[in-house]
CSV table of C-alpha atoms in Angstrom, one decimal:
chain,number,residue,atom,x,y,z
A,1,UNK,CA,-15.8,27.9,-3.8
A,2,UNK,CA,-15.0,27.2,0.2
A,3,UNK,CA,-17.8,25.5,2.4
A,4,UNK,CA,-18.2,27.5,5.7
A,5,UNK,CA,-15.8,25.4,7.5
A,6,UNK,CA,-13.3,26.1,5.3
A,7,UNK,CA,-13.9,29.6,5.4
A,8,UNK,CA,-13.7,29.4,9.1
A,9,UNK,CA,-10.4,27.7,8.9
A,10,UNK,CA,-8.9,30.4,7.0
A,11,UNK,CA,-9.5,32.6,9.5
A,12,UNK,CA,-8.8,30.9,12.9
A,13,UNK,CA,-6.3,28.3,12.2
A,14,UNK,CA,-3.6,30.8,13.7
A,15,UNK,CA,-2.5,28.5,16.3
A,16,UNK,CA,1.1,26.3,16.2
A,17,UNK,CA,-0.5,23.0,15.7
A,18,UNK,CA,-3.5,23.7,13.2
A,19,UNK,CA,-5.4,20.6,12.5
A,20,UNK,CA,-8.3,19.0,10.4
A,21,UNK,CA,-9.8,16.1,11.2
A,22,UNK,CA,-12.7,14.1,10.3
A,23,UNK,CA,-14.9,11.7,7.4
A,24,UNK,CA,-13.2,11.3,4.0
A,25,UNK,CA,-14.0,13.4,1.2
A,26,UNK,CA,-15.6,16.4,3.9
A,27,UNK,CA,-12.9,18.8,2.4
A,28,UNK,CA,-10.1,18.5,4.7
A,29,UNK,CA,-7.5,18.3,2.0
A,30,UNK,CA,-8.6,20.5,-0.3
A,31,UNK,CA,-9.0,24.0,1.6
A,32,UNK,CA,-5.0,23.1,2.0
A,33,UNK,CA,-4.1,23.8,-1.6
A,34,UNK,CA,-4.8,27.3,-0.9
A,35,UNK,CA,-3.4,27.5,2.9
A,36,UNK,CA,-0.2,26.3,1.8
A,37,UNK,CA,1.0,28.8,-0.6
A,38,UNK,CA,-0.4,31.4,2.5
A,39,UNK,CA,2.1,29.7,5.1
A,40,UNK,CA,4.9,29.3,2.7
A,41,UNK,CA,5.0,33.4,1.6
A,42,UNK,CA,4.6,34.1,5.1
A,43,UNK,CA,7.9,32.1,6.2
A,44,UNK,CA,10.9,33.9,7.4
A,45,UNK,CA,14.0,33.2,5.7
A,46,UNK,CA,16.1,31.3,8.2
A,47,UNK,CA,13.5,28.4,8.7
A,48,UNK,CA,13.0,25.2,7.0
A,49,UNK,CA,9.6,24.4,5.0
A,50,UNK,CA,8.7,20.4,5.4
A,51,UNK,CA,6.0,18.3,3.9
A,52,UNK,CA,5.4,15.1,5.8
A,53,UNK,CA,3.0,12.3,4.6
A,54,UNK,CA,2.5,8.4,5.1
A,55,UNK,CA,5.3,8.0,2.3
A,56,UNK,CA,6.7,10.4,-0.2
A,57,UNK,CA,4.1,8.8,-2.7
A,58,UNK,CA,1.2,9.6,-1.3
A,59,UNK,CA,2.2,12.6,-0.1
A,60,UNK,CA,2.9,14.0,-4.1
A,61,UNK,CA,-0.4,12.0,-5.1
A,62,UNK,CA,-2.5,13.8,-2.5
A,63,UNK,CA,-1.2,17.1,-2.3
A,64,UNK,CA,1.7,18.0,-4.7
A,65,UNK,CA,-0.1,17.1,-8.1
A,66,UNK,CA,-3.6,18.7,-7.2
A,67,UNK,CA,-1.9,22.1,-6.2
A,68,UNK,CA,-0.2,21.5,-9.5
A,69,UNK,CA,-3.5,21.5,-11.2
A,70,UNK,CA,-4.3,24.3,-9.5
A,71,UNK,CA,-0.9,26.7,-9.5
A,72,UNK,CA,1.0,25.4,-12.3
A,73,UNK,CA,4.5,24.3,-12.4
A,74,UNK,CA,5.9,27.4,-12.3
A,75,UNK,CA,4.7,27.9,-8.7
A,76,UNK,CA,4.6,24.1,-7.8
A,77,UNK,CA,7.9,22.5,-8.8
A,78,UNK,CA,8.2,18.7,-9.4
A,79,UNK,CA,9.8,16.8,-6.6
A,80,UNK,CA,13.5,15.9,-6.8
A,81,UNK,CA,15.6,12.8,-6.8
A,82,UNK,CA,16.5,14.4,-2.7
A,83,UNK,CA,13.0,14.9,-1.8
A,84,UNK,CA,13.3,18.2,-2.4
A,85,UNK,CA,10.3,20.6,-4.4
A,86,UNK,CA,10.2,24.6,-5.2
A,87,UNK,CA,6.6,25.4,-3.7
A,88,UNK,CA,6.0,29.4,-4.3
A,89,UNK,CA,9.7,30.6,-4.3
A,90,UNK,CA,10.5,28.0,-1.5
A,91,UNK,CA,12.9,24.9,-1.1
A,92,UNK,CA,10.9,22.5,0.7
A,93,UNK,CA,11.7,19.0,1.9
A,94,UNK,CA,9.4,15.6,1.8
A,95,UNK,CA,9.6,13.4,4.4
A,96,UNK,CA,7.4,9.8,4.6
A,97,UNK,CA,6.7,9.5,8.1
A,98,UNK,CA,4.9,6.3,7.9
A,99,UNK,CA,8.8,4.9,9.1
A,100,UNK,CA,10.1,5.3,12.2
A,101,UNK,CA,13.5,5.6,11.0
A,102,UNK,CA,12.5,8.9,9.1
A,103,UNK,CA,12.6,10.8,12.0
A,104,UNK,CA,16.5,10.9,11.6
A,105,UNK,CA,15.4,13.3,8.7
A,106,UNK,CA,14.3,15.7,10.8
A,107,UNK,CA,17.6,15.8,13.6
A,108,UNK,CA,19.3,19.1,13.6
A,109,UNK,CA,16.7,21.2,11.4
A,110,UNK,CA,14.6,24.5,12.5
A,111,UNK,CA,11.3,24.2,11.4
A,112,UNK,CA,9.4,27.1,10.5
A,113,UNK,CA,6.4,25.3,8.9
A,114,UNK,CA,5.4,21.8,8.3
A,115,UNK,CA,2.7,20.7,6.6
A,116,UNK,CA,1.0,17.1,7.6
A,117,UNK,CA,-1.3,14.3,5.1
A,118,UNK,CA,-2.4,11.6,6.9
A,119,UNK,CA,-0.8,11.9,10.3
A,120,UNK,CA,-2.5,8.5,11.7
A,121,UNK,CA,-0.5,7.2,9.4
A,122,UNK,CA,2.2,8.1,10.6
A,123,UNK,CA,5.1,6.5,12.8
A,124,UNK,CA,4.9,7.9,16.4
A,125,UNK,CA,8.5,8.5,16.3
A,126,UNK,CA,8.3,10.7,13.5
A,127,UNK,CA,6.0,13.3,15.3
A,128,UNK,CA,7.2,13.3,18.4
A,129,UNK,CA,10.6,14.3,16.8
A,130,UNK,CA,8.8,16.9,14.5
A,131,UNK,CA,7.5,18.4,17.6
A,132,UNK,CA,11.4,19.0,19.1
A,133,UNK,CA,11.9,20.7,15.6
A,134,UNK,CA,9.1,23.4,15.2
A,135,UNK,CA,11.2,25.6,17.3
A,136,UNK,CA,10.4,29.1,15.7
A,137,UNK,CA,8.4,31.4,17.3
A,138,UNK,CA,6.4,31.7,14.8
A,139,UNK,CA,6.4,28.4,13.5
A,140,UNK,CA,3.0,26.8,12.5
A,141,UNK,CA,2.0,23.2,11.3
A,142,UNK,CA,-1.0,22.5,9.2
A,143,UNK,CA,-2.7,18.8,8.9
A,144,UNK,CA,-5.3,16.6,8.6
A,145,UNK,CA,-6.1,13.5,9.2
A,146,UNK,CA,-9.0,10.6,9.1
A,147,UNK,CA,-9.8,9.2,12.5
A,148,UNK,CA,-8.8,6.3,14.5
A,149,UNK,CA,-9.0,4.4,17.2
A,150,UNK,CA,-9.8,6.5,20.6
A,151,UNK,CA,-6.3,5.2,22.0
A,152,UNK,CA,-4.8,6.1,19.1
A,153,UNK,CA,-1.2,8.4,20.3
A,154,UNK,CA,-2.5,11.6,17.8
A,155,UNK,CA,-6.1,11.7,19.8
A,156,UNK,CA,-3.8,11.9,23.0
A,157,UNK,CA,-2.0,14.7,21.7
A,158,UNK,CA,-5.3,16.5,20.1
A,159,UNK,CA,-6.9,15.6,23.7
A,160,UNK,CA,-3.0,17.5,25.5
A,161,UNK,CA,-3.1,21.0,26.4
A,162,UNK,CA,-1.0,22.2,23.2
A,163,UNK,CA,-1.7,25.6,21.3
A,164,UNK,CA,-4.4,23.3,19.1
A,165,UNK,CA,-6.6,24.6,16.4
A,166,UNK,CA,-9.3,22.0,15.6
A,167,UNK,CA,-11.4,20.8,13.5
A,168,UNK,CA,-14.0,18.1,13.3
A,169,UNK,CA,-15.8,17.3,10.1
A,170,UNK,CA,-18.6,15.2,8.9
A,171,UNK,CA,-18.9,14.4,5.0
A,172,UNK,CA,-22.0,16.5,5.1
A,173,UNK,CA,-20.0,19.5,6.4
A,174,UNK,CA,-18.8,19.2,1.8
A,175,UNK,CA,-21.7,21.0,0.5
A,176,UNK,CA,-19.6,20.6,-3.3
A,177,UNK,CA,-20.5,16.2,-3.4
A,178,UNK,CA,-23.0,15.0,-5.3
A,179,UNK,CA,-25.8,14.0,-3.3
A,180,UNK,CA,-25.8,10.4,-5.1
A,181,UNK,CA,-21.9,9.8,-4.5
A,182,UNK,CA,-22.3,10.9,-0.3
A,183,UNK,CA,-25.5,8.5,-0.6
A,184,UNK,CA,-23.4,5.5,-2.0
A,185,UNK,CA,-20.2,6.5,0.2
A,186,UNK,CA,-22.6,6.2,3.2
A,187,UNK,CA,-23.7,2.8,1.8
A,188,UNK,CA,-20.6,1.6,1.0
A,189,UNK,CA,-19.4,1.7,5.1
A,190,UNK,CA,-22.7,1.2,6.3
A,191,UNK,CA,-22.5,-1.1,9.4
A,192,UNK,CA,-18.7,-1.5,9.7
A,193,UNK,CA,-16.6,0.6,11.6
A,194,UNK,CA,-15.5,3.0,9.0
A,195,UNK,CA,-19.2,4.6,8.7
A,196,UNK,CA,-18.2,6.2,12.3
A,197,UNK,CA,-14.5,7.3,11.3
A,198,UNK,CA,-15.3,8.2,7.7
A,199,UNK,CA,-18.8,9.1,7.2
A,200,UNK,CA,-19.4,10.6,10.4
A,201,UNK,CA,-15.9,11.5,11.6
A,202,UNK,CA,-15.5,10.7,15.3
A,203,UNK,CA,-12.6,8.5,16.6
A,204,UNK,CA,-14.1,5.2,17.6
A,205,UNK,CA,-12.5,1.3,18.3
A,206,UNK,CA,-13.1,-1.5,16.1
A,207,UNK,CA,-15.0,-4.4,17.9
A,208,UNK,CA,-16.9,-7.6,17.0
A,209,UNK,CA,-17.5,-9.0,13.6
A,210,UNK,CA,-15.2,-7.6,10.8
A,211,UNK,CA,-17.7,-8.7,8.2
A,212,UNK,CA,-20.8,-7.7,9.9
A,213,UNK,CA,-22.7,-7.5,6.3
A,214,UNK,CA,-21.4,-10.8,4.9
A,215,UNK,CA,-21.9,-12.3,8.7
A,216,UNK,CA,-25.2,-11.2,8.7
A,217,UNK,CA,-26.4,-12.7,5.0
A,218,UNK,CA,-23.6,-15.0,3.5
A,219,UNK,CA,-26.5,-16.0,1.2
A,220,UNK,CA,-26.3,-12.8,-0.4
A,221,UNK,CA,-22.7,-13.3,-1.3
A,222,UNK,CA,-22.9,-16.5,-3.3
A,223,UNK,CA,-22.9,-17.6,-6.6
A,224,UNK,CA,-24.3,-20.2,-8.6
A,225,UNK,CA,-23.0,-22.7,-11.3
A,226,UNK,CA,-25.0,-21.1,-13.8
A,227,UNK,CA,-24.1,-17.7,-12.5
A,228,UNK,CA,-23.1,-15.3,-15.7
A,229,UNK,CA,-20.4,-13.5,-14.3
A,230,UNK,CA,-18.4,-16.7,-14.3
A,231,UNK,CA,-18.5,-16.6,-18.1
A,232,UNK,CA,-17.0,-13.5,-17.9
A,233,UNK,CA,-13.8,-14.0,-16.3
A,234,UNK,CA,-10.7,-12.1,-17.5
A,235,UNK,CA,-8.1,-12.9,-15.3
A,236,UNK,CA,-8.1,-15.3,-12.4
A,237,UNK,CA,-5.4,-15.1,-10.0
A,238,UNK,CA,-4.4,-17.5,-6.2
A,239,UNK,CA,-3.0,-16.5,-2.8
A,240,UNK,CA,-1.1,-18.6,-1.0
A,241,UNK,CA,-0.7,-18.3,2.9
A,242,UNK,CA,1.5,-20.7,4.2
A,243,UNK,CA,1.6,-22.8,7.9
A,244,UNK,CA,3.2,-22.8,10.6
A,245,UNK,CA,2.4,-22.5,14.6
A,246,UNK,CA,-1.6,-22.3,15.2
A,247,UNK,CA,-1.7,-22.0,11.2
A,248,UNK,CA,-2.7,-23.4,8.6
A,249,UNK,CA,-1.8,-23.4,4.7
A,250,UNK,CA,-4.4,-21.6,2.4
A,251,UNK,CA,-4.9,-21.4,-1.0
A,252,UNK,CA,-7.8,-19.2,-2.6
A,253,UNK,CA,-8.1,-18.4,-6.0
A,254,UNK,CA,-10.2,-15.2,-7.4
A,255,UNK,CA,-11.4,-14.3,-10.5
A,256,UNK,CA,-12.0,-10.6,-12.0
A,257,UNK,CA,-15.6,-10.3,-14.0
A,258,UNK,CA,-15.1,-7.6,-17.4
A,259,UNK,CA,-13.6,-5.0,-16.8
A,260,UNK,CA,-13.0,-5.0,-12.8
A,261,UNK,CA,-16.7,-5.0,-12.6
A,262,UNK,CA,-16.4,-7.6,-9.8
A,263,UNK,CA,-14.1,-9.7,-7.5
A,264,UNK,CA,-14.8,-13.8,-7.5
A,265,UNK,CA,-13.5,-15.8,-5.0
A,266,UNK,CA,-13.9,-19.3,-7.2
A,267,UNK,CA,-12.1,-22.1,-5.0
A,268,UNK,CA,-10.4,-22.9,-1.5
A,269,UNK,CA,-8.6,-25.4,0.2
A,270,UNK,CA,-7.9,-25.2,3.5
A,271,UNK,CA,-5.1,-27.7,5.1
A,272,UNK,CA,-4.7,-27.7,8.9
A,273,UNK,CA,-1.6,-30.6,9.3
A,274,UNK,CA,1.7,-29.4,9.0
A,275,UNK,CA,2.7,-30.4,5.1
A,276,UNK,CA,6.7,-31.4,4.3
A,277,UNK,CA,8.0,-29.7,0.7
A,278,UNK,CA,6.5,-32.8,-1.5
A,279,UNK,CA,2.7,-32.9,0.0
A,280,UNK,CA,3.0,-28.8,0.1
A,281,UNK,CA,3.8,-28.8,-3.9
A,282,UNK,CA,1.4,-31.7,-4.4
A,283,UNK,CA,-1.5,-29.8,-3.0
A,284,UNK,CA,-0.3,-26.6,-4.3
A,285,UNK,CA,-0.4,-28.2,-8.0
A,286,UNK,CA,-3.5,-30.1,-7.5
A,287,UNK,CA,-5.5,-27.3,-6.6
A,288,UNK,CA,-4.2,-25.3,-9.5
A,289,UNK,CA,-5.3,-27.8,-11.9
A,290,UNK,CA,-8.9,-27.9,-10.6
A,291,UNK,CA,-9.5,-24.4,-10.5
A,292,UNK,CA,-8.2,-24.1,-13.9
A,293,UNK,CA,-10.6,-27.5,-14.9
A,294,UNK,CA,-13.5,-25.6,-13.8
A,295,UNK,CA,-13.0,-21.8,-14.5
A,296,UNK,CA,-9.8,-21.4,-16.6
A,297,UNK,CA,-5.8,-20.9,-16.5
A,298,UNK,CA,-4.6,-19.2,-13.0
A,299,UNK,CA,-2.4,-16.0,-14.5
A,300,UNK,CA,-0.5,-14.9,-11.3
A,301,UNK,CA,-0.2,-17.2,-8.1
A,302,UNK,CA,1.2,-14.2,-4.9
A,303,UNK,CA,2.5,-16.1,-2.1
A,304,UNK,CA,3.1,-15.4,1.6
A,305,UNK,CA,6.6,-13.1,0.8
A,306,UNK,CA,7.9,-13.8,4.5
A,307,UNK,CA,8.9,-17.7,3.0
A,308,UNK,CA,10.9,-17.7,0.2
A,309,UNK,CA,12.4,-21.3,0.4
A,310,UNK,CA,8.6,-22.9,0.2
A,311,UNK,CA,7.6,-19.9,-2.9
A,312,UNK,CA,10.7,-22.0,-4.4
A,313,UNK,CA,9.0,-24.8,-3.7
A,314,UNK,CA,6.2,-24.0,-5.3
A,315,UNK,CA,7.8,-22.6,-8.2
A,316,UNK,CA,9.7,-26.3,-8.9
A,317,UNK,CA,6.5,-28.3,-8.4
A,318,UNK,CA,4.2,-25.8,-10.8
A,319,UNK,CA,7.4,-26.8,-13.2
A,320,UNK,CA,7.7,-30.7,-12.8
A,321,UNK,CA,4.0,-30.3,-13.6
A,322,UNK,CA,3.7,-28.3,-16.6
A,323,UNK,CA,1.9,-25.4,-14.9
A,324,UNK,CA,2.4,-22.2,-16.3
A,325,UNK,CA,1.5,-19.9,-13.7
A,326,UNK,CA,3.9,-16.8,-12.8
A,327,UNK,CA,4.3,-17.9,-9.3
A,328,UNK,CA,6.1,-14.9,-6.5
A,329,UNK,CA,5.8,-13.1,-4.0
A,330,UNK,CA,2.8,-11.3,-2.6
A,331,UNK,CA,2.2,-7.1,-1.7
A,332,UNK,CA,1.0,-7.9,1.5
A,333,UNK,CA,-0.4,-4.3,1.9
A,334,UNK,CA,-1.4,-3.3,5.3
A,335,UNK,CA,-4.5,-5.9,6.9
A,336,UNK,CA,-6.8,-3.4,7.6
A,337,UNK,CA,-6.3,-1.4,3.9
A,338,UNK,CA,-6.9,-5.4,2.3
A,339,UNK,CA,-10.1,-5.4,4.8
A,340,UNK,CA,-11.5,-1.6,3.7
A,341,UNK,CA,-11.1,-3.2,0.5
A,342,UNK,CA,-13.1,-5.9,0.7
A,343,UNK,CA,-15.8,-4.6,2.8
A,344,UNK,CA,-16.1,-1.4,0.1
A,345,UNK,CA,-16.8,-4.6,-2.8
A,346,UNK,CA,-19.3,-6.1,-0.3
A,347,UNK,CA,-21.4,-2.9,0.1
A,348,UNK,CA,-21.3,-2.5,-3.8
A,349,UNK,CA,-22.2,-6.0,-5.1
A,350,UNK,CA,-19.2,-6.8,-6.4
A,351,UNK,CA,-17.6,-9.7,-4.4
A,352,UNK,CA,-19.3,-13.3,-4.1
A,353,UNK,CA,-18.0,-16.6,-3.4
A,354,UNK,CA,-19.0,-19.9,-5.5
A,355,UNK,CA,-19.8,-23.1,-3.9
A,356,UNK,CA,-16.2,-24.7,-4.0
A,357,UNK,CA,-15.4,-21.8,-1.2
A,358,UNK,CA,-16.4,-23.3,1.8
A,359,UNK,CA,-13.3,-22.6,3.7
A,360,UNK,CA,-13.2,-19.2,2.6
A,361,UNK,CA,-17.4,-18.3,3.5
A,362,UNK,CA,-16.5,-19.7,7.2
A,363,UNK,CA,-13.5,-17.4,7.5
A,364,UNK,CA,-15.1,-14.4,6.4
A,365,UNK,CA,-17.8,-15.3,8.2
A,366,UNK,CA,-16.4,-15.7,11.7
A,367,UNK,CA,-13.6,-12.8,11.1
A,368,UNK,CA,-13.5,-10.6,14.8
A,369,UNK,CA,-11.9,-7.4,15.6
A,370,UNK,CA,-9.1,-7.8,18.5
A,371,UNK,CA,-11.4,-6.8,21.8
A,372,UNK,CA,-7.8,-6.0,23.7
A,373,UNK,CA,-5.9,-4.0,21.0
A,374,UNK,CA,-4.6,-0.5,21.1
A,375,UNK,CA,-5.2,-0.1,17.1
A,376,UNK,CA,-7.2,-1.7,14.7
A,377,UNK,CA,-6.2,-5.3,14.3
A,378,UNK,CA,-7.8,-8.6,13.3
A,379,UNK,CA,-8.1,-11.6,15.9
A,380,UNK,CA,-5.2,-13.8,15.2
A,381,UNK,CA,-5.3,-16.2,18.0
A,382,UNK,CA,-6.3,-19.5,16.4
A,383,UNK,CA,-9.9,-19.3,17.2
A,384,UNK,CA,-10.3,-17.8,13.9
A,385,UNK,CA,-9.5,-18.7,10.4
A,386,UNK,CA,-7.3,-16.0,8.8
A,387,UNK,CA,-5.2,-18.4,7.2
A,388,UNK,CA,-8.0,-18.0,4.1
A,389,UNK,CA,-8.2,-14.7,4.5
A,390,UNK,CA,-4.8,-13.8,4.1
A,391,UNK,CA,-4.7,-16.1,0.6
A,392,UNK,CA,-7.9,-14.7,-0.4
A,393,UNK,CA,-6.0,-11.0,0.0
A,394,UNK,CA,-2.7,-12.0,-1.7
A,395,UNK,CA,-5.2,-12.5,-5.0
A,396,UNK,CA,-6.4,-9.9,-5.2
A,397,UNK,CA,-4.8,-6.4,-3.1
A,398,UNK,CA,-2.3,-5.9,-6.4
A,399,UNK,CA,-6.0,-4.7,-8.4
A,400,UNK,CA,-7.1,-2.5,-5.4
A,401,UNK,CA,-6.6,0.9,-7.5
A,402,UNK,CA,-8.4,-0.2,-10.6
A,403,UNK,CA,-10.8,-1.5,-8.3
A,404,UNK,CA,-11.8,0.9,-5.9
């Protein structure tokens, strides 16, 4: 079953750059498992066939294994140690163009199709070289993408006076959701700038308060003594974002409720002076022994991975004291994937502070969007507390799949 854009795309997107772009879920993606094999049969011989996503990963999560489902494996390969996979007949290469230093991949090769997941994802660099490399006559490129910022370099190029086919979609333009998922979807984003990019699928800056539902009602985000979800605590891991210029050092420890039901933030210290090794692992251990007085043993403590002598630190003091917390280094995943993160708990009623948070509340509270910046990025100028932040993220970004 195809929706009538899709049906549309089939039949226009006959152009050399052929693109989709718009809200998530709007079914972008999914009319591709079907153009594909159509581009690939159509391919002269003497051309290469490339896949290019954010990273190889996604790339074989988003669209390898779902045409998979769809195909089989005798038609859709599994990818090789060379980042290599049969697709209908064909030898076709994977590239993760979320690196600049992919585009070296690409030197030398005649395209004859390309297929693209994700492209704001993706490192300028990459692209630009793709471009040099769809050299056939006949060469065609396929993608999608969700929107961005309006300065972003792929709306300049969508805006240029290339052989474009596009389209712009809305999650309504999916006939095929449920009505209760597009309702919560909508929910989840409403009042943020996401509900613009992925709900309504127009290219848009992020400005003002990151936080604009907590901002609006911390009240609603709080949690009592008494509150039962503390009872049911089954893990409870810290974040650790250390000082330096304009910064402080943070420590925030969270709690998961059941069964990732819900995300506690249960206690943060904040400490603005400049602390030598000793004081750092005195206040590191001393705030590990009263979160684990008050709510139980801290499992996994993730640390600012950019300083490894003072994770060391750490790591000797937690000893000297007896603490058994598995102490290293954090994910620090992209900012703004920790912030979608967040904000998507917010809208569902499953993050909430306690009162021994009062660093944290203020932080979240006061959180801005940089006015002067090309792409999404929070303020970081001092004004701001994103020292808190930061730790608060390090807890609990590793759990984002099970999660969301």
């Amino acid at each position: 079953m195809f929706s009538q854009k899709q049906l549309a795309y089939f039949k226009e997107a006959d152009h050399r750059w052929n693109i989709k772009a718009g809200a998530t879920r709007s079914g972008k993606t999914f009319c591709d498992y079907y153009m594909i094999p159509k581009r690939i049969r159509a391919c002269p011989s003497d051309g290469l066939i490339v896949l290019l996503g954010n990273t190889v990963a996604t790339l074989c999560r988003n669209i390898l294994d779902p045409m998979r489902e769809i195909w089989g494996s005798y038609f859709v390969g599994r990818p090789t140690a060379s980042d290599t996979v049969m697709l209908f007949g064909r030898k076709c290469w994977l590239i993760g163009a979320g690196r600049a230093d992919q585009a070296a991949k690409l030197q030398g090769s005649g395209i004859a199709y390309a297929y693209g997941d994700e492209i704001t994802t993706w490192s300028e660099t990459v692209f630009s070289m793709l471009k040099s490399r769809l050299d056939r006559p006949a060469s065609r490129f396929d993608g999608t993408c969700n929107p961005d910022g309006p300065e972003h370099w792929f709306k300049a190029f969508l805006d240029s006076d290339a052989d474009i086919y596009l389209q712009t979609y809305e999650i309504d333009d999916n006939p095929f959701l449920a009505p209760s998922f597009v309702a919560s979807l909508k929910k989840e984003y409403a009042g943020t700038v996401y509900y613009d990019r992925y709900i309504l699928g127009k290219w848009c800056a992020a400005e003002g308060v990151v936080y604009r539902r907590f901002a609006d009602s911390p009240e609603d985000f709080s949690a009592a003594p008494d509150d039962p979800r503390l009872a049911v605590l089954t893990k409870i891991e810290a974040g650790v974002d250390f000082g330096g210029n304009r910064s402080a050092t943070a420590f925030v420890a969270c709690g998961t409720v059941g069964n990732y039901e819900a995300v506690g933030a249960l206690m943060a210290e904040r400490h603005a002076e400049l602390l030598d090794s000793d004081r750092l692992g005195d206040c590191f251990c001393d705030f590990l022994e009263a979160v684990e007085a008050r709510y139980g043993a801290v499992r996994t403590v993730r640390c600012d991975n950019a300083e490894p002598v003072l994770i060391r630190t750490l790591k000797k003091a937690a000893r000297a004291r007896g603490l058994t917390a598995s102490i290293r280094p954090a994910r620090k995943s992209p900012v703004n994937d920790r912030i979608r993160l967040i904000s998507r708990l917010m809208a569902q009623g499953r993050f909430f502070l306690t009162r021994d948070c009062a660093p944290l509340r203020e932080a979240l509270r006061t959180a801005l969007w940089r006015s002067d910046a090309v792409f999404d990025e929070r303020l970081d100028n001092g004004t701001t507390d994103i020292d808190s932040l930061d730790a608060m993220e390090y807890a609990v970004e590793g759990d984002a799949m099970k999660l969301l």
